[in-house]
PDB file of C-alpha atoms in Angstrom:
ATOM      1  CA  MET A   1      32.834 231.149 103.413  1.00  0.00           C
ATOM      2  CA  LYS A   2      33.023 231.937 107.142  1.00  0.00           C
ATOM      3  CA  TRP A   3      32.057 228.375 108.014  1.00  0.00           C
ATOM      4  CA  MET A   4      35.181 227.083 106.215  1.00  0.00           C
ATOM      5  CA  LEU A   5      37.371 229.273 108.412  1.00  0.00           C
ATOM      6  CA  ILE A   6      35.542 228.121 111.537  1.00  0.00           C
ATOM      7  CA  VAL A   7      35.859 224.438 110.585  1.00  0.00           C
ATOM      8  CA  SER A   8      39.554 224.744 109.727  1.00  0.00           C
ATOM      9  CA  GLY A   9      40.173 226.608 113.005  1.00  0.00           C
ATOM     10  CA  LEU A  10      38.411 223.874 114.986  1.00  0.00           C
ATOM     11  CA  LEU A  11      40.398 221.169 113.200  1.00  0.00           C
ATOM     12  CA  ALA A  12      43.667 222.973 113.943  1.00  0.00           C
ATOM     13  CA  ALA A  13      42.698 223.333 117.615  1.00  0.00           C
ATOM     14  CA  CYS A  14      41.800 219.624 117.845  1.00  0.00           C
ATOM     15  CA  ALA A  15      45.093 218.643 116.213  1.00  0.00           C
ATOM     16  CA  ALA A  16      47.045 220.847 118.624  1.00  0.00           C
ATOM     17  CA  PHE A  17      45.189 219.334 121.583  1.00  0.00           C
ATOM     18  CA  ALA A  18      45.897 215.788 120.334  1.00  0.00           C
ATOM     19  CA  LEU A  19      49.603 216.587 119.930  1.00  0.00           C
ATOM     20  CA  LEU A  20      49.727 218.063 123.416  1.00  0.00           C
ATOM     21  CA  ARG A  21      48.133 214.933 124.921  1.00  0.00           C
ATOM     22  CA  ALA A  22      50.532 212.667 123.024  1.00  0.00           C
ATOM     23  CA  TRP A  23      53.526 214.714 124.178  1.00  0.00           C
ATOM     24  CA  ALA A  24      52.333 214.718 127.813  1.00  0.00           C
ATOM     25  CA  GLY A  25      51.815 210.945 127.753  1.00  0.00           C
ATOM     26  CA  LYS A  26      55.385 210.319 126.579  1.00  0.00           C
ATOM     27  CA  GLY A  27      56.800 211.446 129.921  1.00  0.00           C
ATOM     28  CA  LYS A  28      55.353 208.449 131.739  1.00  0.00           C
ATOM     29  CA  SER A  29      58.352 206.133 131.639  1.00  0.00           C
ATOM     30  CA  ASN A  30      56.923 203.691 134.153  1.00  0.00           C
ATOM     31  CA  LYS A  31      53.834 202.933 132.101  1.00  0.00           C
ATOM     32  CA  GLY A  32      52.353 199.736 133.484  1.00  0.00           C
ATOM     33  CA  GLU A  33      55.075 199.167 136.077  1.00  0.00           C
ATOM     34  CA  VAL A  34      54.126 197.950 139.535  1.00  0.00           C
ATOM     35  CA  SER A  35      56.425 198.340 142.553  1.00  0.00           C
ATOM     36  CA  LEU A  36      55.750 196.375 145.747  1.00  0.00           C
ATOM     37  CA  MET A  37      57.570 195.450 148.925  1.00  0.00           C
ATOM     38  CA  ALA A  38      58.418 191.777 148.507  1.00  0.00           C
ATOM     39  CA  THR A  39      60.449 188.985 150.072  1.00  0.00           C
ATOM     40  CA  VAL A  40      62.677 186.631 148.088  1.00  0.00           C
ATOM     41  CA  LYS A  41      61.368 183.108 148.665  1.00  0.00           C
ATOM     42  CA  ARG A  42      63.790 181.176 146.472  1.00  0.00           C
ATOM     43  CA  ILE A  43      65.941 181.385 143.348  1.00  0.00           C
ATOM     44  CA  LEU A  44      65.607 178.544 140.853  1.00  0.00           C
ATOM     45  CA  THR A  45      67.931 177.574 138.002  1.00  0.00           C
ATOM     46  CA  ASN A  46      67.516 175.096 135.185  1.00  0.00           C
ATOM     47  CA  GLY A  47      71.256 174.493 134.862  1.00  0.00           C
ATOM     48  CA  GLU A  48      71.476 176.333 131.542  1.00  0.00           C
ATOM     49  CA  GLY A  49      72.163 179.764 133.030  1.00  0.00           C
ATOM     50  CA  GLN A  50      68.505 180.733 133.204  1.00  0.00           C
ATOM     51  CA  TYR A  51      67.117 181.784 136.575  1.00  0.00           C
ATOM     52  CA  LYS A  52      63.681 182.253 138.064  1.00  0.00           C
ATOM     53  CA  GLY A  53      63.023 184.244 141.188  1.00  0.00           C
ATOM     54  CA  VAL A  54      60.076 183.424 143.417  1.00  0.00           C
ATOM     55  CA  PHE A  55      58.939 186.389 145.497  1.00  0.00           C
ATOM     56  CA  ILE A  56      56.184 186.856 148.074  1.00  0.00           C
ATOM     57  CA  ALA A  57      54.326 190.128 147.576  1.00  0.00           C
ATOM     58  CA  ARG A  58      50.988 190.981 149.180  1.00  0.00           C
ATOM     59  CA  GLY A  59      50.788 187.456 150.554  1.00  0.00           C
ATOM     60  CA  GLN A  60      50.999 185.827 147.119  1.00  0.00           C
ATOM     61  CA  GLU A  61      53.847 184.093 145.335  1.00  0.00           C
ATOM     62  CA  VAL A  62      54.969 185.631 142.062  1.00  0.00           C
ATOM     63  CA  GLU A  63      57.606 184.135 139.787  1.00  0.00           C
ATOM     64  CA  PHE A  64      59.736 185.900 137.175  1.00  0.00           C
ATOM     65  CA  ALA A  65      62.617 185.035 134.886  1.00  0.00           C
ATOM     66  CA  ILE A  66      65.499 187.136 136.197  1.00  0.00           C
ATOM     67  CA  PRO A  67      68.988 187.956 134.881  1.00  0.00           C
ATOM     68  CA  ALA A  68      71.862 185.842 136.195  1.00  0.00           C
ATOM     69  CA  HIS A  69      73.771 188.768 137.733  1.00  0.00           C
ATOM     70  CA  ILE A  70      70.734 189.661 139.854  1.00  0.00           C
ATOM     71  CA  ALA A  71      69.993 186.031 140.767  1.00  0.00           C
ATOM     72  CA  ARG A  72      73.503 185.643 142.204  1.00  0.00           C
ATOM     73  CA  GLN A  73      72.996 188.639 144.504  1.00  0.00           C
ATOM     74  CA  LEU A  74      69.623 187.659 145.978  1.00  0.00           C
ATOM     75  CA  GLN A  75      69.266 185.640 149.164  1.00  0.00           C
ATOM     76  CA  PRO A  76      66.110 183.858 150.375  1.00  0.00           C
ATOM     77  CA  GLY A  77      64.373 185.935 153.036  1.00  0.00           C
ATOM     78  CA  GLU A  78      65.741 189.216 151.679  1.00  0.00           C
ATOM     79  CA  ARG A  79      63.192 192.063 151.567  1.00  0.00           C
ATOM     80  CA  GLY A  80      63.102 194.893 149.102  1.00  0.00           C
ATOM     81  CA  VAL A  81      61.187 196.652 146.356  1.00  0.00           C
ATOM     82  CA  LEU A  82      60.149 194.411 143.465  1.00  0.00           C
ATOM     83  CA  THR A  83      59.223 196.188 140.234  1.00  0.00           C
ATOM     84  CA  TYR A  84      57.614 194.405 137.310  1.00  0.00           C
ATOM     85  CA  ARG A  85      55.657 195.202 134.164  1.00  0.00           C
ATOM     86  CA  GLY A  86      52.985 192.649 133.299  1.00  0.00           C
ATOM     87  CA  GLY A  87      54.728 189.298 133.624  1.00  0.00           C
ATOM     88  CA  GLU A  88      58.192 190.779 133.052  1.00  0.00           C
ATOM     89  CA  PHE A  89      60.719 191.396 135.844  1.00  0.00           C
ATOM     90  CA  VAL A  90      62.143 194.941 135.836  1.00  0.00           C
ATOM     91  CA  TYR A  91      64.326 195.098 138.989  1.00  0.00           C
ATOM     92  CA  PHE A  92      64.602 194.262 142.681  1.00  0.00           C
ATOM     93  CA  VAL A  93      66.237 196.673 145.124  1.00  0.00           C
ATOM     94  CA  PRO A  94      67.131 195.126 148.496  1.00  0.00           C
ATOM     95  CA  ARG A  95      65.868 197.085 151.488  1.00  0.00           C
ATOM     96  CA  GLN A  96      69.316 197.997 152.820  1.00  0.00           C
ATOM     97  CA  GLN A  97      70.198 199.603 149.471  1.00  0.00           C
ATOM     98  CA  LEU A  98      67.132 201.852 149.555  1.00  0.00           C
ATOM     99  CA  PHE A  99      68.665 204.090 152.191  1.00  0.00           C
ATOM    100  CA  GLU A 100      71.818 206.096 151.684  1.00  0.00           C
ATOM    101  CA  ALA A 101      74.722 205.525 154.033  1.00  0.00           C
ATOM    102  CA  GLU A 102      75.008 209.258 154.753  1.00  0.00           C
ATOM    103  CA  GLY A 103      71.622 209.878 156.266  1.00  0.00           C
ATOM    104  CA  GLU A 104      69.041 207.568 157.660  1.00  0.00           C
ATOM    105  CA  GLY A 105      65.537 208.347 156.604  1.00  0.00           C
ATOM    106  CA  GLN A 106      66.512 209.558 153.148  1.00  0.00           C
ATOM    107  CA  LEU A 107      65.510 207.379 150.231  1.00  0.00           C
ATOM    108  CA  ARG A 108      67.918 206.869 147.383  1.00  0.00           C
ATOM    109  CA  ALA A 109      66.561 207.342 143.858  1.00  0.00           C
ATOM    110  CA  VAL A 110      66.140 203.991 142.103  1.00  0.00           C
ATOM    111  CA  SER A 111      65.496 204.476 138.421  1.00  0.00           C
TER     112      SER A 111
END
């Protein structure tokens, strides 16, 4: 009879541990995201309102489909932080926007 109590106690402890791990893992909102300093090489359009951005990051060219409102703001040669998840573009923050106007040396939160 004691062994049933021990087994049920162990199962409850394992379940609580599994729930705790699942809850802790939920807080990682940037799961799989990569952020790199990159340079805009060129912005391509197919004439149908779809844009592709070609960036140079770590010496390699990477290409992503990007939203039109972002494509219109980017200029070739512009440097900034490129964030992507797998083969999907997340955002690009130009270097001059990373720093607040009030104080040099302070990074602005970009999330």
